[in-house]
């Protein structure tokens, strides 16, 4: 396992997130029916159900996942120096998560927990019509706490990136606030993704306070940003966020995205994919592209274009890891 002694003097981005192993296997409609699964749904399940379904899956691809982990892996693929903070259990899937995310080039220092819930996993059944049926057990990942945050790792980051989902548990929230404090003390910037509109609804007042007082870079899609400001009008939300945070990056699906910095506003057109197979990970990959550009001196518009190109690349295929070399997108996005 890597140690602090082996860290580079500076990292571009360190992310905190829910560490989840994606287990992806082909399945038939008959198998879904036999296992009592609702085709195309994403369902949260308990440990016993997770173990049962895992034992009944066919040959599978198992890799590190979760929104923030996908972003850090994509950053590493672009050539950034990325680090990750997350909790796994000392079990088979915990070892898979740790090995896989390190193999992508991401620095992951957390030792597996010796006790507590099993490593989180998302069991993904893919039928011949490309529908993905997801059964997710959150397990160990939601037990993240302050003790999982390595001061030296976060202190080295230009940007510390927080996953909004972590606000759902007090320990994980405390870990985020600790990382924010370390980042600010060492001259780093703090980035936050709002994760989803339901998450915003649960933590709106705390997110508003965080955005106005600590966040330097805010990532949100249209439904998240309008939920944050309790409006149905995107333009109203856009003007509100302009007043409250130094840099806001707002994605709008097929309508592209907008990068806002004070009175600067950069509309970013979408990059049309060759085909649309699976939108999983599009937001995660956009963030990776943008943060790569931002931490490597690109203009805000060029960073947004790289984010859009990365998002386009991931929806052309199945899964949240782009198979083609992401670095080839850097030149085509303005650099």
mmCIF file of C-alpha atoms in Angstrom:
data_model
loop_
_atom_site.group_PDB
_atom_site.id
_atom_site.type_symbol
_atom_site.label_atom_id
_atom_site.label_comp_id
_atom_site.label_asym_id
_atom_site.label_seq_id
_atom_site.Cartn_x
_atom_site.Cartn_y
_atom_site.Cartn_z
ATOM 1 C CA UNK A 1 0.000 0.000 0.000
ATOM 2 C CA UNK A 2 1.399 3.463 -0.862
ATOM 3 C CA UNK A 3 2.288 5.758 2.030
ATOM 4 C CA UNK A 4 2.500 9.508 2.562
ATOM 5 C CA UNK A 5 6.275 9.248 2.079
ATOM 6 C CA UNK A 6 5.687 8.281 -1.553
ATOM 7 C CA UNK A 7 3.374 11.181 -2.368
ATOM 8 C CA UNK A 8 4.384 13.809 -4.926
ATOM 9 C CA UNK A 9 4.983 17.305 -3.551
ATOM 10 C CA UNK A 10 1.665 18.426 -5.034
ATOM 11 C CA UNK A 11 -1.506 16.733 -6.248
ATOM 12 C CA UNK A 12 -3.932 18.324 -8.671
ATOM 13 C CA UNK A 13 -7.156 17.008 -7.120
ATOM 14 C CA UNK A 14 -8.030 14.911 -4.068
ATOM 15 C CA UNK A 15 -11.606 13.647 -3.911
ATOM 16 C CA UNK A 16 -13.750 12.322 -1.048
ATOM 17 C CA UNK A 17 -16.543 9.955 -1.984
ATOM 18 C CA UNK A 18 -18.518 6.770 -1.504
ATOM 19 C CA UNK A 19 -16.203 3.865 -2.395
ATOM 20 C CA UNK A 20 -18.327 1.356 -4.314
ATOM 21 C CA UNK A 21 -17.288 -1.672 -6.366
ATOM 22 C CA UNK A 22 -19.186 -1.951 -9.647
ATOM 23 C CA UNK A 23 -19.926 -5.598 -10.462
ATOM 24 C CA UNK A 24 -21.187 -5.810 -14.052
ATOM 25 C CA UNK A 25 -22.510 -9.035 -15.577
ATOM 26 C CA UNK A 26 -24.673 -10.044 -18.529
ATOM 27 C CA UNK A 27 -28.128 -11.358 -17.673
ATOM 28 C CA UNK A 28 -31.322 -12.480 -19.380
ATOM 29 C CA UNK A 29 -34.857 -11.290 -18.781
ATOM 30 C CA UNK A 30 -35.592 -14.743 -17.379
ATOM 31 C CA UNK A 31 -32.798 -14.364 -14.826
ATOM 32 C CA UNK A 32 -34.144 -10.981 -13.740
ATOM 33 C CA UNK A 33 -37.570 -12.499 -13.237
ATOM 34 C CA UNK A 34 -36.129 -15.449 -11.330
ATOM 35 C CA UNK A 35 -34.232 -13.084 -9.018
ATOM 36 C CA UNK A 36 -37.294 -10.806 -8.622
ATOM 37 C CA UNK A 37 -35.512 -7.766 -10.092
ATOM 38 C CA UNK A 38 -37.310 -4.802 -11.662
ATOM 39 C CA UNK A 39 -35.704 -4.286 -15.046
ATOM 40 C CA UNK A 40 -33.962 -0.933 -15.454
ATOM 41 C CA UNK A 41 -34.394 0.088 -11.817
ATOM 42 C CA UNK A 42 -31.766 1.163 -9.276
ATOM 43 C CA UNK A 43 -32.628 -0.306 -5.875
ATOM 44 C CA UNK A 44 -30.864 0.033 -2.525
ATOM 45 C CA UNK A 45 -30.565 -3.346 -0.840
ATOM 46 C CA UNK A 46 -29.341 -4.829 2.439
ATOM 47 C CA UNK A 47 -26.307 -7.047 3.052
ATOM 48 C CA UNK A 48 -28.066 -10.429 2.900
ATOM 49 C CA UNK A 49 -29.819 -9.603 -0.374
ATOM 50 C CA UNK A 50 -26.525 -8.309 -1.778
ATOM 51 C CA UNK A 51 -24.713 -11.554 -0.961
ATOM 52 C CA UNK A 52 -27.533 -13.624 -2.459
ATOM 53 C CA UNK A 53 -27.555 -11.674 -5.732
ATOM 54 C CA UNK A 54 -23.756 -11.630 -5.962
ATOM 55 C CA UNK A 55 -23.689 -15.426 -5.714
ATOM 56 C CA UNK A 56 -26.239 -15.662 -8.546
ATOM 57 C CA UNK A 57 -24.448 -13.352 -10.989
ATOM 58 C CA UNK A 58 -22.618 -14.714 -13.981
ATOM 59 C CA UNK A 59 -19.038 -13.915 -14.945
ATOM 60 C CA UNK A 60 -18.550 -10.260 -14.095
ATOM 61 C CA UNK A 61 -16.259 -7.275 -14.473
ATOM 62 C CA UNK A 62 -15.427 -5.848 -11.031
ATOM 63 C CA UNK A 63 -13.903 -2.392 -10.706
ATOM 64 C CA UNK A 64 -13.734 0.587 -8.378
ATOM 65 C CA UNK A 65 -16.678 2.920 -8.711
ATOM 66 C CA UNK A 66 -18.845 5.548 -7.121
ATOM 67 C CA UNK A 67 -19.232 9.047 -8.538
ATOM 68 C CA UNK A 68 -16.100 10.615 -7.073
ATOM 69 C CA UNK A 69 -13.926 7.556 -7.749
ATOM 70 C CA UNK A 70 -14.997 7.661 -11.405
ATOM 71 C CA UNK A 71 -13.954 11.316 -11.570
ATOM 72 C CA UNK A 72 -10.553 10.660 -9.971
ATOM 73 C CA UNK A 73 -9.870 7.707 -12.301
ATOM 74 C CA UNK A 74 -10.701 9.849 -15.323
ATOM 75 C CA UNK A 75 -8.452 12.638 -14.030
ATOM 76 C CA UNK A 76 -5.586 10.152 -13.760
ATOM 77 C CA UNK A 77 -6.313 8.913 -17.294
ATOM 78 C CA UNK A 78 -6.023 12.514 -18.525
ATOM 79 C CA UNK A 79 -2.610 12.776 -16.864
ATOM 80 C CA UNK A 80 -3.517 14.563 -13.626
ATOM 81 C CA UNK A 81 -2.115 13.682 -10.214
ATOM 82 C CA UNK A 82 -5.220 12.552 -8.354
ATOM 83 C CA UNK A 83 -5.889 11.205 -4.867
ATOM 84 C CA UNK A 84 -8.936 9.583 -3.321
ATOM 85 C CA UNK A 85 -10.377 9.191 0.179
ATOM 86 C CA UNK A 86 -12.996 6.490 0.803
ATOM 87 C CA UNK A 87 -13.754 3.548 3.072
ATOM 88 C CA UNK A 88 -13.762 -0.138 2.173
ATOM 89 C CA UNK A 89 -13.854 -3.271 4.336
ATOM 90 C CA UNK A 90 -11.040 -5.807 4.645
ATOM 91 C CA UNK A 91 -12.759 -8.290 2.327
ATOM 92 C CA UNK A 92 -12.620 -9.528 -1.260
ATOM 93 C CA UNK A 93 -14.362 -6.548 -2.830
ATOM 94 C CA UNK A 94 -12.415 -4.111 -0.657
ATOM 95 C CA UNK A 95 -9.173 -5.539 -2.052
ATOM 96 C CA UNK A 96 -10.572 -5.259 -5.583
ATOM 97 C CA UNK A 97 -11.526 -1.613 -5.063
ATOM 98 C CA UNK A 98 -8.111 -0.668 -3.664
ATOM 99 C CA UNK A 99 -6.131 -2.511 -6.343
ATOM 100 C CA UNK A 100 -8.265 -1.193 -9.186
ATOM 101 C CA UNK A 101 -8.271 2.474 -8.252
ATOM 102 C CA UNK A 102 -4.523 2.415 -7.621
ATOM 103 C CA UNK A 103 -4.020 0.694 -10.972
ATOM 104 C CA UNK A 104 -5.692 3.674 -12.672
ATOM 105 C CA UNK A 105 -2.942 5.882 -11.221
ATOM 106 C CA UNK A 106 -4.961 7.377 -8.353
ATOM 107 C CA UNK A 107 -3.289 7.676 -4.934
ATOM 108 C CA UNK A 108 -5.413 5.783 -2.392
ATOM 109 C CA UNK A 109 -3.962 5.602 1.122
ATOM 110 C CA UNK A 110 -6.895 4.318 3.174
ATOM 111 C CA UNK A 111 -6.345 0.987 4.881
ATOM 112 C CA UNK A 112 -9.396 -1.319 4.778
ATOM 113 C CA UNK A 113 -11.595 -1.365 7.870
ATOM 114 C CA UNK A 114 -11.114 -4.507 9.952
ATOM 115 C CA UNK A 115 -14.710 -4.549 11.156
ATOM 116 C CA UNK A 116 -18.081 -3.043 10.358
ATOM 117 C CA UNK A 117 -20.196 -3.452 7.202
ATOM 118 C CA UNK A 118 -18.865 -5.136 4.069
ATOM 119 C CA UNK A 119 -17.477 -3.156 1.140
ATOM 120 C CA UNK A 120 -20.165 -1.334 -0.841
ATOM 121 C CA UNK A 121 -21.087 -2.781 -4.194
ATOM 122 C CA UNK A 122 -23.388 -1.981 -7.102
ATOM 123 C CA UNK A 123 -24.528 -5.199 -8.759
ATOM 124 C CA UNK A 124 -25.324 -4.336 -12.373
ATOM 125 C CA UNK A 125 -27.262 -6.809 -14.522
ATOM 126 C CA UNK A 126 -27.049 -5.962 -18.246
ATOM 127 C CA UNK A 127 -29.672 -7.516 -20.513
ATOM 128 C CA UNK A 128 -29.224 -7.949 -24.301
ATOM 129 C CA UNK A 129 -31.263 -4.772 -24.965
ATOM 130 C CA UNK A 130 -28.571 -2.804 -23.004
ATOM 131 C CA UNK A 131 -30.838 -2.094 -20.029
ATOM 132 C CA UNK A 132 -28.886 -1.893 -16.771
ATOM 133 C CA UNK A 133 -30.620 -3.159 -13.619
ATOM 134 C CA UNK A 134 -28.726 -1.980 -10.534
ATOM 135 C CA UNK A 135 -28.878 -3.361 -6.996
ATOM 136 C CA UNK A 136 -26.730 -1.291 -4.634
ATOM 137 C CA UNK A 137 -25.547 -2.114 -1.131
ATOM 138 C CA UNK A 138 -23.859 0.898 0.486
ATOM 139 C CA UNK A 139 -22.152 -0.971 3.332
ATOM 140 C CA UNK A 140 -18.779 0.344 4.450
ATOM 141 C CA UNK A 141 -18.629 3.432 2.241
ATOM 142 C CA UNK A 142 -21.161 5.380 4.306
ATOM 143 C CA UNK A 143 -19.116 4.786 7.461
ATOM 144 C CA UNK A 144 -16.427 7.203 6.245
ATOM 145 C CA UNK A 145 -15.342 9.531 9.066
ATOM 146 C CA UNK A 146 -12.688 12.054 10.057
ATOM 147 C CA UNK A 147 -10.159 9.324 10.800
ATOM 148 C CA UNK A 148 -10.148 8.338 7.129
ATOM 149 C CA UNK A 149 -8.899 11.772 6.025
ATOM 150 C CA UNK A 150 -5.116 11.897 5.763
ATOM 151 C CA UNK A 151 -3.944 15.460 6.476
ATOM 152 C CA UNK A 152 -0.826 15.189 4.316
ATOM 153 C CA UNK A 153 -2.781 13.917 1.298
ATOM 154 C CA UNK A 154 -5.329 16.749 1.355
ATOM 155 C CA UNK A 155 -2.683 19.366 2.157
ATOM 156 C CA UNK A 156 -0.945 18.581 -1.144
ATOM 157 C CA UNK A 157 -4.038 19.137 -3.316
ATOM 158 C CA UNK A 158 -4.614 22.169 -5.498
ATOM 159 C CA UNK A 159 -8.334 21.296 -5.353
ATOM 160 C CA UNK A 160 -10.181 19.165 -2.788
ATOM 161 C CA UNK A 161 -13.382 17.766 -4.292
ATOM 162 C CA UNK A 162 -16.368 16.710 -2.162
ATOM 163 C CA UNK A 163 -19.265 14.472 -3.162
ATOM 164 C CA UNK A 164 -22.580 15.895 -1.920
ATOM 165 C CA UNK A 165 -23.930 12.420 -1.138
ATOM 166 C CA UNK A 166 -21.550 12.308 1.833
ATOM 167 C CA UNK A 167 -23.796 14.732 3.733
ATOM 168 C CA UNK A 168 -26.229 11.875 4.379
ATOM 169 C CA UNK A 169 -24.119 10.538 7.273
ATOM 170 C CA UNK A 170 -22.743 12.617 10.159
ATOM 171 C CA UNK A 171 -19.351 10.900 10.115
ATOM 172 C CA UNK A 172 -18.870 11.419 6.393
ATOM 173 C CA UNK A 173 -19.999 15.035 6.688
ATOM 174 C CA UNK A 174 -17.400 15.545 9.431
ATOM 175 C CA UNK A 175 -14.777 14.030 7.137
ATOM 176 C CA UNK A 176 -15.710 16.533 4.427
ATOM 177 C CA UNK A 177 -15.524 19.485 6.807
ATOM 178 C CA UNK A 178 -12.149 18.302 8.098
ATOM 179 C CA UNK A 179 -10.839 18.039 4.522
ATOM 180 C CA UNK A 180 -12.208 21.509 3.740
ATOM 181 C CA UNK A 181 -10.394 22.944 6.753
ATOM 182 C CA UNK A 182 -7.096 21.302 5.766
ATOM 183 C CA UNK A 183 -7.443 22.496 2.173
ATOM 184 C CA UNK A 184 -8.068 26.097 3.206
ATOM 185 C CA UNK A 185 -5.198 26.056 5.727
ATOM 186 C CA UNK A 186 -2.775 25.023 2.980
ATOM 187 C CA UNK A 187 -3.964 27.404 0.273
ATOM 188 C CA UNK A 188 -5.990 24.839 -1.676
ATOM 189 C CA UNK A 189 -9.385 25.354 -3.225
ATOM 190 C CA UNK A 190 -12.594 23.537 -2.327
ATOM 191 C CA UNK A 191 -14.929 22.057 -4.945
ATOM 192 C CA UNK A 192 -18.355 20.535 -4.328
ATOM 193 C CA UNK A 193 -20.725 18.559 -6.526
ATOM 194 C CA UNK A 194 -24.348 18.647 -5.426
ATOM 195 C CA UNK A 195 -24.785 14.962 -6.480
ATOM 196 C CA UNK A 196 -28.559 14.963 -7.086
ATOM 197 C CA UNK A 197 -31.621 17.135 -6.535
ATOM 198 C CA UNK A 198 -33.001 14.887 -3.772
ATOM 199 C CA UNK A 199 -29.716 15.207 -1.908
ATOM 200 C CA UNK A 200 -29.998 18.991 -2.288
ATOM 201 C CA UNK A 201 -33.537 18.853 -0.908
ATOM 202 C CA UNK A 202 -32.328 17.039 2.196
ATOM 203 C CA UNK A 203 -29.404 19.392 2.886
ATOM 204 C CA UNK A 204 -30.314 22.646 1.181
ATOM 205 C CA UNK A 205 -29.591 25.006 4.081
ATOM 206 C CA UNK A 206 -26.236 23.376 4.869
ATOM 207 C CA UNK A 207 -25.221 23.348 1.205
ATOM 208 C CA UNK A 208 -26.159 27.024 0.879
ATOM 209 C CA UNK A 209 -24.002 27.901 3.860
ATOM 210 C CA UNK A 210 -21.101 25.801 2.536
ATOM 211 C CA UNK A 211 -21.373 27.347 -0.921
ATOM 212 C CA UNK A 212 -21.395 30.914 0.346
ATOM 213 C CA UNK A 213 -18.671 30.493 2.974
ATOM 214 C CA UNK A 214 -16.219 27.821 1.790
ATOM 215 C CA UNK A 215 -16.768 26.481 -1.721
ATOM 216 C CA UNK A 216 -14.612 27.903 -4.516
ATOM 217 C CA UNK A 217 -15.946 25.718 -7.354
ATOM 218 C CA UNK A 218 -19.508 24.396 -7.503
ATOM 219 C CA UNK A 219 -20.668 21.681 -9.906
ATOM 220 C CA UNK A 220 -24.398 21.142 -10.457
ATOM 221 C CA UNK A 221 -26.813 20.088 -13.144
ATOM 222 C CA UNK A 222 -29.972 22.022 -13.941
ATOM 223 C CA UNK A 223 -32.265 20.188 -11.527
ATOM 224 C CA UNK A 224 -29.736 20.449 -8.686
ATOM 225 C CA UNK A 225 -29.066 24.168 -9.034
ATOM 226 C CA UNK A 226 -32.770 25.046 -9.290
ATOM 227 C CA UNK A 227 -33.434 22.890 -6.221
ATOM 228 C CA UNK A 228 -30.649 24.668 -4.325
ATOM 229 C CA UNK A 229 -32.320 28.033 -4.897
ATOM 230 C CA UNK A 230 -35.914 26.725 -4.735
ATOM 231 C CA UNK A 231 -36.955 27.945 -8.156
ATOM 232 C CA UNK A 232 -38.218 26.407 -11.383
ATOM 233 C CA UNK A 233 -36.396 29.065 -13.424
ATOM 234 C CA UNK A 234 -32.835 28.163 -14.428
ATOM 235 C CA UNK A 235 -32.000 31.822 -15.161
ATOM 236 C CA UNK A 236 -32.989 32.812 -11.626
ATOM 237 C CA UNK A 237 -30.825 30.061 -10.169
ATOM 238 C CA UNK A 238 -27.938 31.025 -12.433
ATOM 239 C CA UNK A 239 -27.973 34.623 -11.212
ATOM 240 C CA UNK A 240 -28.231 33.479 -7.591
ATOM 241 C CA UNK A 241 -25.209 31.193 -7.814
ATOM 242 C CA UNK A 242 -23.244 33.926 -9.591
ATOM 243 C CA UNK A 243 -23.591 36.035 -6.434
ATOM 244 C CA UNK A 244 -22.662 33.262 -3.996
ATOM 245 C CA UNK A 245 -19.658 31.373 -5.391
ATOM 246 C CA UNK A 246 -16.561 32.356 -7.314
ATOM 247 C CA UNK A 247 -16.856 29.665 -9.974
ATOM 248 C CA UNK A 248 -19.969 27.678 -10.902
ATOM 249 C CA UNK A 249 -20.091 24.976 -13.555
ATOM 250 C CA UNK A 250 -23.671 24.148 -14.538
ATOM 251 C CA UNK A 251 -24.446 21.241 -16.866
ATOM 252 C CA UNK A 252 -27.651 20.996 -18.889
ATOM 253 C CA UNK A 253 -27.466 17.627 -20.644
ATOM 254 C CA UNK A 254 -27.985 17.914 -24.410
ATOM 255 C CA UNK A 255 -28.101 21.722 -24.078
ATOM 256 C CA UNK A 256 -24.435 21.822 -23.046
ATOM 257 C CA UNK A 257 -23.126 23.658 -20.009
ATOM 258 C CA UNK A 258 -22.362 27.114 -18.646
ATOM 259 C CA UNK A 259 -19.242 28.200 -16.746
ATOM 260 C CA UNK A 260 -19.819 31.260 -14.564
ATOM 261 C CA UNK A 261 -17.109 33.288 -12.823
ATOM 262 C CA UNK A 262 -18.360 36.637 -11.561
ATOM 263 C CA UNK A 263 -19.546 38.567 -14.599
ATOM 264 C CA UNK A 264 -17.797 36.114 -16.921
ATOM 265 C CA UNK A 265 -20.085 33.587 -18.546
ATOM 266 C CA UNK A 266 -18.967 30.894 -20.964
ATOM 267 C CA UNK A 267 -21.666 28.855 -22.737
ATOM 268 C CA UNK A 268 -20.176 25.473 -23.652
ATOM 269 C CA UNK A 269 -21.847 23.585 -26.507
ATOM 270 C CA UNK A 270 -22.292 19.840 -26.075
ATOM 271 C CA UNK A 271 -20.007 17.484 -27.971
ATOM 272 C CA UNK A 272 -22.220 15.200 -30.000
ATOM 273 C CA UNK A 273 -21.361 11.547 -29.330
ATOM 274 C CA UNK A 274 -21.046 9.109 -32.206
ATOM 275 C CA UNK A 275 -23.791 7.118 -30.468
ATOM 276 C CA UNK A 276 -25.523 7.113 -27.084
ATOM 277 C CA UNK A 277 -25.304 3.752 -25.319
ATOM 278 C CA UNK A 278 -25.230 4.551 -21.593
ATOM 279 C CA UNK A 279 -25.333 7.928 -19.839
ATOM 280 C CA UNK A 280 -23.805 6.482 -16.642
ATOM 281 C CA UNK A 281 -20.872 8.616 -15.537
ATOM 282 C CA UNK A 282 -21.457 11.563 -17.885
ATOM 283 C CA UNK A 283 -21.486 14.088 -15.035
ATOM 284 C CA UNK A 284 -18.484 12.451 -13.352
ATOM 285 C CA UNK A 285 -16.457 12.619 -16.559
ATOM 286 C CA UNK A 286 -17.453 16.244 -17.198
ATOM 287 C CA UNK A 287 -16.061 17.182 -13.786
ATOM 288 C CA UNK A 288 -12.836 15.289 -14.518
ATOM 289 C CA UNK A 289 -12.294 17.089 -17.798
ATOM 290 C CA UNK A 290 -13.072 20.485 -16.311
ATOM 291 C CA UNK A 291 -10.831 20.014 -13.267
ATOM 292 C CA UNK A 292 -7.972 18.755 -15.429
ATOM 293 C CA UNK A 293 -8.179 21.894 -17.550
ATOM 294 C CA UNK A 294 -8.620 24.149 -14.517
ATOM 295 C CA UNK A 295 -5.605 22.740 -12.642
ATOM 296 C CA UNK A 296 -3.415 22.785 -15.755
ATOM 297 C CA UNK A 297 -3.836 26.446 -16.643
ATOM 298 C CA UNK A 298 -6.443 26.156 -19.400
ATOM 299 C CA UNK A 299 -8.980 28.929 -19.884
ATOM 300 C CA UNK A 300 -12.370 28.380 -18.281
ATOM 301 C CA UNK A 301 -13.924 27.930 -21.717
ATOM 302 C CA UNK A 302 -11.307 25.351 -22.733
ATOM 303 C CA UNK A 303 -11.768 23.515 -19.412
ATOM 304 C CA UNK A 304 -15.520 23.398 -20.080
ATOM 305 C CA UNK A 305 -14.965 22.102 -23.609
ATOM 306 C CA UNK A 306 -12.713 19.340 -22.280
ATOM 307 C CA UNK A 307 -15.370 18.444 -19.723
ATOM 308 C CA UNK A 308 -17.971 18.235 -22.472
ATOM 309 C CA UNK A 309 -15.680 16.067 -24.625
ATOM 310 C CA UNK A 310 -15.045 13.660 -21.736
ATOM 311 C CA UNK A 311 -18.777 13.394 -20.994
ATOM 312 C CA UNK A 312 -19.460 12.668 -24.657
ATOM 313 C CA UNK A 313 -16.807 9.940 -24.725
ATOM 314 C CA UNK A 314 -18.297 8.027 -21.807
ATOM 315 C CA UNK A 315 -21.874 7.933 -23.115
ATOM 316 C CA UNK A 316 -20.683 6.305 -26.346
ATOM 317 C CA UNK A 317 -19.982 3.089 -24.404
ATOM 318 C CA UNK A 318 -21.212 1.048 -21.473
ATOM 319 C CA UNK A 319 -19.941 1.855 -17.992
ATOM 320 C CA UNK A 320 -18.282 4.845 -16.360
ATOM 321 C CA UNK A 321 -14.677 4.234 -17.489
ATOM 322 C CA UNK A 322 -13.764 5.481 -20.954
ATOM 323 C CA UNK A 323 -12.018 2.782 -22.971
ATOM 324 C CA UNK A 324 -10.266 5.057 -25.459
ATOM 325 C CA UNK A 325 -7.309 7.250 -24.352
ATOM 326 C CA UNK A 326 -8.754 10.392 -22.769
ATOM 327 C CA UNK A 327 -5.568 12.390 -23.299
ATOM 328 C CA UNK A 328 -6.341 12.585 -27.022
ATOM 329 C CA UNK A 329 -9.271 14.853 -26.129
ATOM 330 C CA UNK A 330 -7.045 17.551 -24.628
ATOM 331 C CA UNK A 331 -5.748 18.828 -27.980
ATOM 332 C CA UNK A 332 -9.193 18.842 -29.565
ATOM 333 C CA UNK A 333 -10.605 20.884 -26.678
ATOM 334 C CA UNK A 334 -8.383 23.919 -27.109
ATOM 335 C CA UNK A 335 -4.912 22.765 -26.055
#
